[in-house]
Amino acid sequence: MLSEFIDKSRSIEELEGDRWPEPPRDSTTLVRGVHDLRRRAIKDLDVEGLRRLIAQDVGLHWLLPVALDFLRETAPKEAAGGWYDDDLLSAALTRKESVWRNAPELARHLDDTVRMLTDLSPYIQREVDQFRAALSDVL
């Protein structure tokens, strides 16, 4: 497991050692939500919470391994039933190229997981193709 070294009883805020101030009162729901999710223990984040934080590039060092473990665990079941547009998969695939170049083992793990899937939607397949094209030299 990629995330076995991560203390999931701690929050991103604790792991980073960086407490964000309260968001301004006129902040969007997204901003308030991200602030709240950063304060939750990783083990208490659901798939949507993981997706939201990853899509906002928050806590990637800790959350990408957790998300990739989840995707790997669920891939065989999803492949057996036909794959669907998965927001967590999309959030992972669309991180900046530099994120994956700094963690090539995670990029290869994600690519291997995607290879287990069947019936990718055109939307997800496009993201997979872009991910692979950008990182072809490390995959």
Coordinates of N, CA, C and O in Angstrom, one line a residue:
M1 N 0.8 -1.2 0.0 CA 0.0 0.0 0.0 C 0.9 1.3 0.0 O 1.8 1.4 0.8
L2 N 0.5 2.2 -0.8 CA 1.2 3.4 -0.9 C 1.1 4.3 0.3 O 2.0 5.0 0.7
S3 N 0.0 4.2 1.0 CA -0.3 5.1 2.1 C 0.0 4.5 3.4 O -0.3 5.2 4.4
E4 N 0.7 3.4 3.5 CA 0.9 2.8 4.8 C 1.8 3.7 5.7 O 1.7 3.6 6.9
F5 N 2.6 4.6 5.1 CA 3.5 5.4 5.9 C 2.7 6.7 6.5 O 3.3 7.4 7.2
I6 N 1.5 6.9 6.1 CA 0.8 8.1 6.4 C 0.0 7.8 7.7 O -0.8 6.8 7.8
D7 N 0.1 8.7 8.6 CA -0.7 8.6 9.9 C -2.1 9.2 9.6 O -2.3 10.4 9.6
K8 N -3.0 8.3 9.2 CA -4.4 8.7 8.8 C -5.2 9.3 10.0 O -6.3 9.8 9.8
S9 N -4.7 9.2 11.2 CA -5.4 9.7 12.3 C -5.2 11.2 12.4 O -5.8 11.9 13.2
R10 N -4.3 11.7 11.6 CA -4.0 13.1 11.7 C -4.6 13.8 10.4 O -4.9 13.2 9.4
S11 N -4.7 15.1 10.6 CA -5.3 15.9 9.5 C -4.2 16.5 8.6 O -3.0 16.5 9.0
I12 N -4.5 17.0 7.4 CA -3.6 17.6 6.6 C -2.9 18.8 7.3 O -1.7 19.0 7.3
E13 N -3.8 19.5 8.0 CA -3.3 20.7 8.8 C -2.2 20.2 9.8 O -1.1 20.9 9.9
E14 N -2.4 19.1 10.5 CA -1.4 18.6 11.4 C -0.2 18.1 10.7 O 0.9 18.4 11.1
L15 N -0.4 17.4 9.6 CA 0.8 16.8 8.9 C 1.6 17.9 8.3 O 2.9 17.8 8.2
E16 N 1.0 18.9 7.8 CA 1.8 20.0 7.2 C 2.3 21.0 8.2 O 3.3 21.7 7.9
G17 N 1.8 20.9 9.4 CA 2.2 21.9 10.4 C 1.9 23.3 10.1 O 2.6 24.3 10.4
D18 N 0.8 23.5 9.4 CA 0.4 24.8 8.9 C -1.1 25.0 9.1 O -1.9 24.4 8.4
R19 N -1.4 25.8 10.1 CA -2.9 26.0 10.4 C -3.3 27.3 9.6 O -2.8 28.3 9.8
W20 N -4.3 27.0 8.8 CA -4.8 28.1 8.0 C -5.8 29.0 8.9 O -6.5 28.4 9.7
P21 N -5.8 30.3 8.7 CA -6.8 31.1 9.4 C -8.2 30.7 8.9 O -8.4 30.1 7.9
E22 N -9.2 31.1 9.7 CA -10.6 30.9 9.3 C -10.8 31.7 7.9 O -10.2 32.8 7.8
P23 N -11.5 31.1 7.1 CA -11.8 31.8 5.8 C -12.6 33.0 6.0 O -13.4 33.1 7.0
P24 N -12.5 34.0 5.2 CA -13.3 35.2 5.3 C -14.8 34.9 5.2 O -15.2 33.9 4.6
R25 N -15.6 35.7 5.9 CA -17.1 35.4 5.9 C -17.7 35.3 4.5 O -18.6 34.6 4.3
D26 N -17.2 36.1 3.6 CA -17.8 36.1 2.3 C -17.2 35.0 1.3 O -17.4 35.0 0.1
S27 N -16.4 34.0 1.9 CA -15.8 33.0 1.1 C -16.9 32.1 0.5 O -18.0 31.9 1.0
T28 N -16.5 31.5 -0.6 CA -17.4 30.5 -1.3 C -17.5 29.3 -0.5 O -16.7 29.0 0.4
T29 N -18.5 28.5 -0.8 CA -18.8 27.2 -0.2 C -17.5 26.3 -0.4 O -17.1 25.6 0.5
L30 N -17.0 26.4 -1.6 CA -15.8 25.5 -1.8 C -14.6 25.9 -0.9 O -14.0 25.0 -0.3
V31 N -14.4 27.2 -0.7 CA -13.3 27.6 0.1 C -13.5 27.2 1.6 O -12.6 26.6 2.2
R32 N -14.7 27.4 2.1 CA -15.1 27.0 3.4 C -14.9 25.5 3.6 O -14.4 25.0 4.6
G33 N -15.4 24.8 2.6 CA -15.3 23.3 2.6 C -13.9 22.8 2.6 O -13.6 21.9 3.4
V34 N -13.0 23.4 1.8 CA -11.6 23.0 1.8 C -11.0 23.2 3.2 O -10.2 22.4 3.7
H35 N -11.2 24.4 3.7 CA -10.7 24.7 5.1 C -11.1 23.7 6.1 O -10.3 23.2 6.9
D36 N -12.4 23.3 6.0 CA -12.9 22.3 7.0 C -12.3 20.9 6.7 O -11.9 20.3 7.7
L37 N -12.2 20.5 5.5 CA -11.6 19.2 5.2 C -10.2 19.1 5.6 O -9.7 18.0 6.0
R38 N -9.4 20.2 5.5 CA -8.0 20.1 5.9 C -7.9 19.8 7.4 O -6.8 19.4 7.8
R39 N -8.9 20.1 8.2 CA -8.8 19.9 9.6 C -9.3 18.5 10.1 O -9.2 18.2 11.2
R40 N -9.9 17.8 9.2 CA -10.4 16.4 9.5 C -9.2 15.4 9.4 O -8.4 15.5 8.5
A41 N -9.3 14.4 10.2 CA -8.4 13.3 10.1 C -8.5 12.7 8.8 O -9.7 12.5 8.3
I42 N -7.4 12.3 8.1 CA -7.5 11.7 6.8 C -8.5 10.5 6.8 O -9.2 10.3 5.9
K43 N -8.4 9.7 7.9 CA -9.3 8.5 7.9 C -10.8 8.8 7.9 O -11.6 8.0 7.6
D44 N -11.1 10.1 8.2 CA -12.5 10.5 8.3 C -13.0 11.2 7.0 O -14.1 11.6 6.8
L45 N -12.1 11.3 6.0 CA -12.4 11.9 4.7 C -13.1 10.8 3.9 O -12.6 9.7 3.7
D46 N -14.2 11.2 3.3 CA -14.9 10.2 2.3 C -14.3 10.5 0.9 O -13.4 11.4 0.8
V47 N -14.8 9.7 0.0 CA -14.2 9.9 -1.4 C -14.4 11.3 -1.9 O -13.5 11.8 -2.6
E48 N -15.6 11.9 -1.7 CA -15.8 13.2 -2.1 C -14.9 14.2 -1.5 O -14.4 15.2 -2.1
G49 N -14.6 14.0 -0.2 CA -13.6 14.9 0.5 C -12.2 14.8 -0.1 O -11.6 15.8 -0.3
L50 N -11.8 13.6 -0.4 CA -10.5 13.3 -1.0 C -10.5 14.0 -2.4 O -9.6 14.7 -2.7
R51 N -11.6 13.8 -3.2 CA -11.6 14.4 -4.5 C -11.5 15.9 -4.4 O -10.8 16.6 -5.2
R52 N -12.3 16.5 -3.5 CA -12.3 18.0 -3.4 C -10.9 18.5 -3.1 O -10.5 19.5 -3.7
L53 N -10.3 17.9 -2.1 CA -9.0 18.4 -1.7 C -7.9 18.2 -2.8 O -7.1 19.1 -3.1
I54 N -7.9 17.0 -3.4 CA -7.0 16.8 -4.5 C -7.2 17.7 -5.7 O -6.3 18.3 -6.3
A55 N -8.5 17.9 -6.0 CA -8.8 18.8 -7.1 C -8.3 20.2 -6.9 O -8.1 21.0 -7.8
Q56 N -8.2 20.6 -5.6 CA -7.7 21.9 -5.2 C -6.2 21.9 -4.9 O -5.7 22.9 -4.4
D57 N -5.6 20.8 -5.2 CA -4.1 20.7 -4.9 C -3.7 20.9 -3.5 O -2.7 21.4 -3.2
V58 N -4.6 20.4 -2.6 CA -4.3 20.6 -1.1 C -3.9 19.2 -0.6 O -4.6 18.2 -0.8
G59 N -2.8 19.2 0.1 CA -2.3 18.0 0.8 C -2.0 16.8 -0.1 O -2.1 15.7 0.3
L60 N -1.5 17.1 -1.3 CA -1.3 16.0 -2.3 C -0.3 15.0 -1.8 O -0.4 13.8 -2.1
H61 N 0.7 15.5 -1.1 CA 1.8 14.6 -0.6 C 1.2 13.4 0.2 O 1.6 12.3 0.1
W62 N 0.1 13.7 0.9 CA -0.5 12.7 1.8 C -1.7 12.1 1.1 O -2.0 10.9 1.3
L63 N -2.5 12.9 0.4 CA -3.8 12.4 -0.1 C -3.7 11.6 -1.4 O -4.5 10.7 -1.6
L64 N -2.7 11.9 -2.3 CA -2.6 11.1 -3.5 C -2.3 9.6 -3.2 O -3.0 8.7 -3.8
P65 N -1.4 9.3 -2.3 CA -1.3 7.8 -2.0 C -2.5 7.2 -1.4 O -2.9 6.1 -1.8
V66 N -3.3 7.9 -0.6 CA -4.5 7.4 -0.1 C -5.5 7.2 -1.2 O -6.2 6.1 -1.3
A67 N -5.7 8.2 -2.1 CA -6.6 8.1 -3.2 C -6.2 6.9 -4.1 O -7.1 6.2 -4.6
L68 N -4.9 6.8 -4.4 CA -4.4 5.8 -5.3 C -4.7 4.4 -4.7 O -5.0 3.4 -5.5
D69 N -4.5 4.2 -3.4 CA -4.8 3.0 -2.8 C -6.3 2.6 -2.9 O -6.7 1.5 -3.2
F70 N -7.1 3.6 -2.7 CA -8.6 3.4 -2.9 C -8.9 3.0 -4.3 O -9.7 2.1 -4.5
L71 N -8.4 3.7 -5.2 CA -8.7 3.4 -6.6 C -8.2 2.0 -7.0 O -8.9 1.3 -7.7
R72 N -7.0 1.6 -6.5 CA -6.5 0.3 -6.8 C -7.4 -0.8 -6.1 O -7.7 -1.8 -6.7
E73 N -7.8 -0.5 -4.9 CA -8.7 -1.5 -4.2 C -10.0 -1.7 -4.9 O -10.6 -2.8 -4.9
T74 N -10.6 -0.6 -5.5 CA -11.9 -0.7 -6.1 C -11.9 -1.0 -7.6 O -12.9 -1.4 -8.1
A75 N -10.7 -1.0 -8.2 CA -10.6 -1.2 -9.6 C -11.1 -2.6 -10.1 O -11.9 -2.6 -11.1
P76 N -10.8 -3.7 -9.4 CA -11.3 -5.0 -9.9 C -12.8 -5.0 -9.9 O -13.4 -5.5 -10.8
K77 N -13.4 -4.5 -8.8 CA -14.8 -4.5 -8.7 C -15.5 -3.6 -9.8 O -16.5 -4.0 -10.4
E78 N -14.9 -2.5 -10.0 CA -15.4 -1.6 -11.0 C -15.2 -2.2 -12.4 O -16.1 -2.0 -13.3
A79 N -14.1 -2.8 -12.7 CA -13.9 -3.4 -14.0 C -14.8 -4.5 -14.3 O -15.3 -4.7 -15.4
A80 N -15.2 -5.3 -13.2 CA -16.2 -6.4 -13.4 C -17.5 -5.9 -13.8 O -18.3 -6.5 -14.5
G81 N -17.9 -4.7 -13.2 CA -19.2 -4.1 -13.5 C -19.2 -3.1 -14.6 O -20.3 -2.5 -14.9
G82 N -18.1 -2.8 -15.2 CA -18.0 -1.7 -16.1 C -17.7 -0.4 -15.4 O -18.3 -0.1 -14.4
W83 N -16.7 0.3 -15.9 CA -16.3 1.5 -15.3 C -17.2 2.7 -15.6 O -17.9 2.7 -16.6
Y84 N -17.3 3.6 -14.7 CA -18.1 4.8 -14.9 C -17.2 6.1 -14.6 O -16.1 6.0 -14.2
D85 N -17.7 7.2 -15.0 CA -17.0 8.5 -14.8 C -16.8 8.6 -13.3 O -17.7 8.8 -12.5
D86 N -15.6 8.5 -12.9 CA -15.2 8.6 -11.5 C -14.5 9.9 -11.2 O -13.5 10.2 -11.7
D87 N -15.1 10.7 -10.3 CA -14.6 12.1 -10.0 C -13.2 12.0 -9.3 O -12.3 12.8 -9.6
L88 N -13.0 11.0 -8.5 CA -11.7 10.9 -7.8 C -10.6 10.5 -8.8 O -9.5 11.0 -8.8
L89 N -10.9 9.6 -9.7 CA -10.0 9.2 -10.7 C -9.6 10.4 -11.6 O -8.5 10.7 -11.9
S90 N -10.6 11.2 -12.0 CA -10.4 12.4 -12.8 C -9.6 13.4 -12.0 O -8.7 14.0 -12.6
A91 N -9.8 13.6 -10.8 CA -9.0 14.5 -10.0 C -7.6 14.1 -9.9 O -6.7 14.9 -10.1
A92 N -7.3 12.8 -9.8 CA -5.9 12.3 -9.8 C -5.3 12.5 -11.1 O -4.2 13.0 -11.2
L93 N -6.0 12.1 -12.2 CA -5.4 12.1 -13.5 C -5.1 13.6 -14.0 O -4.1 13.7 -14.8
T94 N -5.8 14.5 -13.5 CA -5.6 15.9 -14.0 C -4.7 16.8 -13.1 O -4.7 18.0 -13.3
R95 N -4.0 16.2 -12.2 CA -3.0 17.0 -11.5 C -1.9 17.4 -12.4 O -1.6 16.8 -13.4
K96 N -1.2 18.5 -12.1 CA -0.2 19.0 -12.9 C 0.9 18.0 -13.2 O 1.2 17.1 -12.3
E97 N 1.5 18.0 -14.3 CA 2.5 17.1 -14.7 C 3.7 17.1 -13.7 O 4.2 16.0 -13.4
S98 N 4.0 18.3 -13.1 CA 5.1 18.3 -12.2 C 4.8 17.5 -10.9 O 5.8 17.0 -10.3
V99 N 3.6 17.4 -10.5 CA 3.2 16.6 -9.4 C 3.6 15.1 -9.6 O 4.3 14.5 -8.7
W100 N 3.3 14.6 -10.8 CA 3.7 13.2 -11.1 C 5.1 13.1 -11.4 O 5.7 12.0 -11.0
R101 N 5.8 14.0 -12.0 CA 7.2 13.9 -12.2 C 8.0 13.9 -10.9 O 9.1 13.3 -10.8
N102 N 7.5 14.6 -9.9 CA 8.1 14.5 -8.6 C 7.8 13.2 -7.8 O 8.5 13.0 -6.8
A103 N 6.9 12.5 -8.3 CA 6.5 11.2 -7.6 C 6.2 10.2 -8.7 O 5.1 9.7 -8.9
P104 N 7.3 9.8 -9.5 CA 7.0 8.9 -10.7 C 6.5 7.5 -10.3 O 5.7 6.9 -11.0
E105 N 6.8 7.1 -9.0 CA 6.2 5.8 -8.6 C 4.7 5.9 -8.4 O 4.0 4.9 -8.7
L106 N 4.2 7.0 -8.0 CA 2.8 7.2 -7.9 C 2.1 7.3 -9.3 O 1.1 6.7 -9.5
A107 N 2.8 7.9 -10.2 CA 2.3 8.0 -11.6 C 2.2 6.6 -12.2 O 1.2 6.3 -12.9
R108 N 3.2 5.8 -12.0 CA 3.2 4.4 -12.6 C 2.1 3.6 -11.9 O 1.4 2.8 -12.5
H109 N 1.9 3.8 -10.6 CA 0.8 3.1 -9.9 C -0.5 3.5 -10.4 O -1.4 2.6 -10.7
L110 N -0.8 4.7 -10.7 CA -2.0 5.2 -11.2 C -2.2 4.6 -12.6 O -3.3 4.1 -13.0
D111 N -1.2 4.6 -13.5 CA -1.3 4.1 -14.8 C -1.6 2.6 -14.8 O -2.5 2.1 -15.5
D112 N -1.0 1.8 -13.9 CA -1.2 0.4 -13.7 C -2.7 0.2 -13.3 O -3.3 -0.8 -13.8
T113 N -3.2 1.0 -12.4 CA -4.6 0.9 -12.0 C -5.5 1.1 -13.1 O -6.5 0.4 -13.3
V114 N -5.3 2.2 -13.9 CA -6.2 2.5 -15.0 C -6.2 1.3 -16.0 O -7.2 1.0 -16.6
R115 N -5.1 0.7 -16.2 CA -5.0 -0.5 -17.1 C -5.9 -1.6 -16.7 O -6.3 -2.5 -17.5
M116 N -6.3 -1.7 -15.4 CA -7.2 -2.7 -14.9 C -8.6 -2.4 -15.2 O -9.5 -3.3 -15.1
L117 N -8.9 -1.2 -15.6 CA -10.3 -0.8 -15.8 C -10.8 -1.1 -17.3 O -10.0 -1.1 -18.2
T118 N -12.1 -1.3 -17.4 CA -12.7 -1.5 -18.7 C -13.8 -0.4 -18.9 O -14.2 0.2 -18.0
D119 N -14.1 -0.3 -20.2 CA -15.2 0.6 -20.5 C -15.1 2.0 -20.0 O -16.0 2.6 -19.4
L120 N -13.9 2.6 -20.1 CA -13.7 4.0 -19.7 C -14.6 4.9 -20.6 O -14.7 4.7 -21.8
S121 N -15.2 5.8 -20.0 CA -16.0 6.8 -20.7 C -15.0 7.6 -21.6 O -13.8 7.7 -21.3
P122 N -15.5 8.2 -22.6 CA -14.7 9.1 -23.5 C -14.0 10.2 -22.7 O -12.9 10.6 -22.9
Y123 N -14.8 10.8 -21.7 CA -14.3 11.8 -20.9 C -13.0 11.4 -20.1 O -12.0 12.0 -20.1
I124 N -13.2 10.2 -19.4 CA -12.0 9.7 -18.6 C -10.9 9.2 -19.5 O -9.7 9.5 -19.3
Q125 N -11.3 8.6 -20.6 CA -10.2 8.1 -21.6 C -9.4 9.3 -22.1 O -8.2 9.2 -22.2
R126 N -10.0 10.4 -22.4 CA -9.3 11.6 -22.8 C -8.3 12.0 -21.7 O -7.1 12.4 -22.0
E127 N -8.7 12.0 -20.5 CA -7.8 12.4 -19.4 C -6.7 11.4 -19.2 O -5.5 11.8 -19.0
V128 N -7.0 10.1 -19.4 CA -6.0 9.1 -19.3 C -4.9 9.3 -20.5 O -3.7 9.2 -20.2
D129 N -5.4 9.5 -21.7 CA -4.5 9.8 -22.8 C -3.6 11.0 -22.6 O -2.4 10.9 -22.9
Q130 N -4.2 12.0 -22.0 CA -3.4 13.2 -21.7 C -2.3 13.0 -20.7 O -1.2 13.4 -20.8
F131 N -2.7 12.2 -19.6 CA -1.8 11.8 -18.5 C -0.7 11.0 -19.1 O 0.5 11.3 -18.8
R132 N -1.0 10.0 -19.9 CA 0.0 9.2 -20.5 C 0.9 9.9 -21.5 O 2.1 9.7 -21.5
A133 N 0.4 10.8 -22.3 CA 1.2 11.5 -23.2 C 2.2 12.4 -22.5 O 3.3 12.5 -22.9
A134 N 1.7 13.1 -21.4 CA 2.6 14.0 -20.7 C 3.7 13.3 -20.0 O 4.8 13.9 -19.7
L135 N 3.4 12.0 -19.6 CA 4.4 11.3 -18.7 C 4.9 10.1 -19.3 O 5.4 9.2 -18.6
S136 N 4.9 10.0 -20.6 CA 5.3 8.8 -21.3 C 6.7 8.3 -21.0 O 7.0 7.1 -20.9
D137 N 7.6 9.2 -20.7 CA 8.9 8.9 -20.4 C 9.1 8.3 -19.0 O 10.2 7.8 -18.7
V138 N 8.1 8.5 -18.1 CA 8.3 8.0 -16.7 C 7.4 6.8 -16.4 O 7.5 6.1 -15.4
L139 N 6.4 6.5 -17.3 CA 5.5 5.4 -17.1 C 6.0 4.1 -17.5 O 6.7 3.8 -18.3

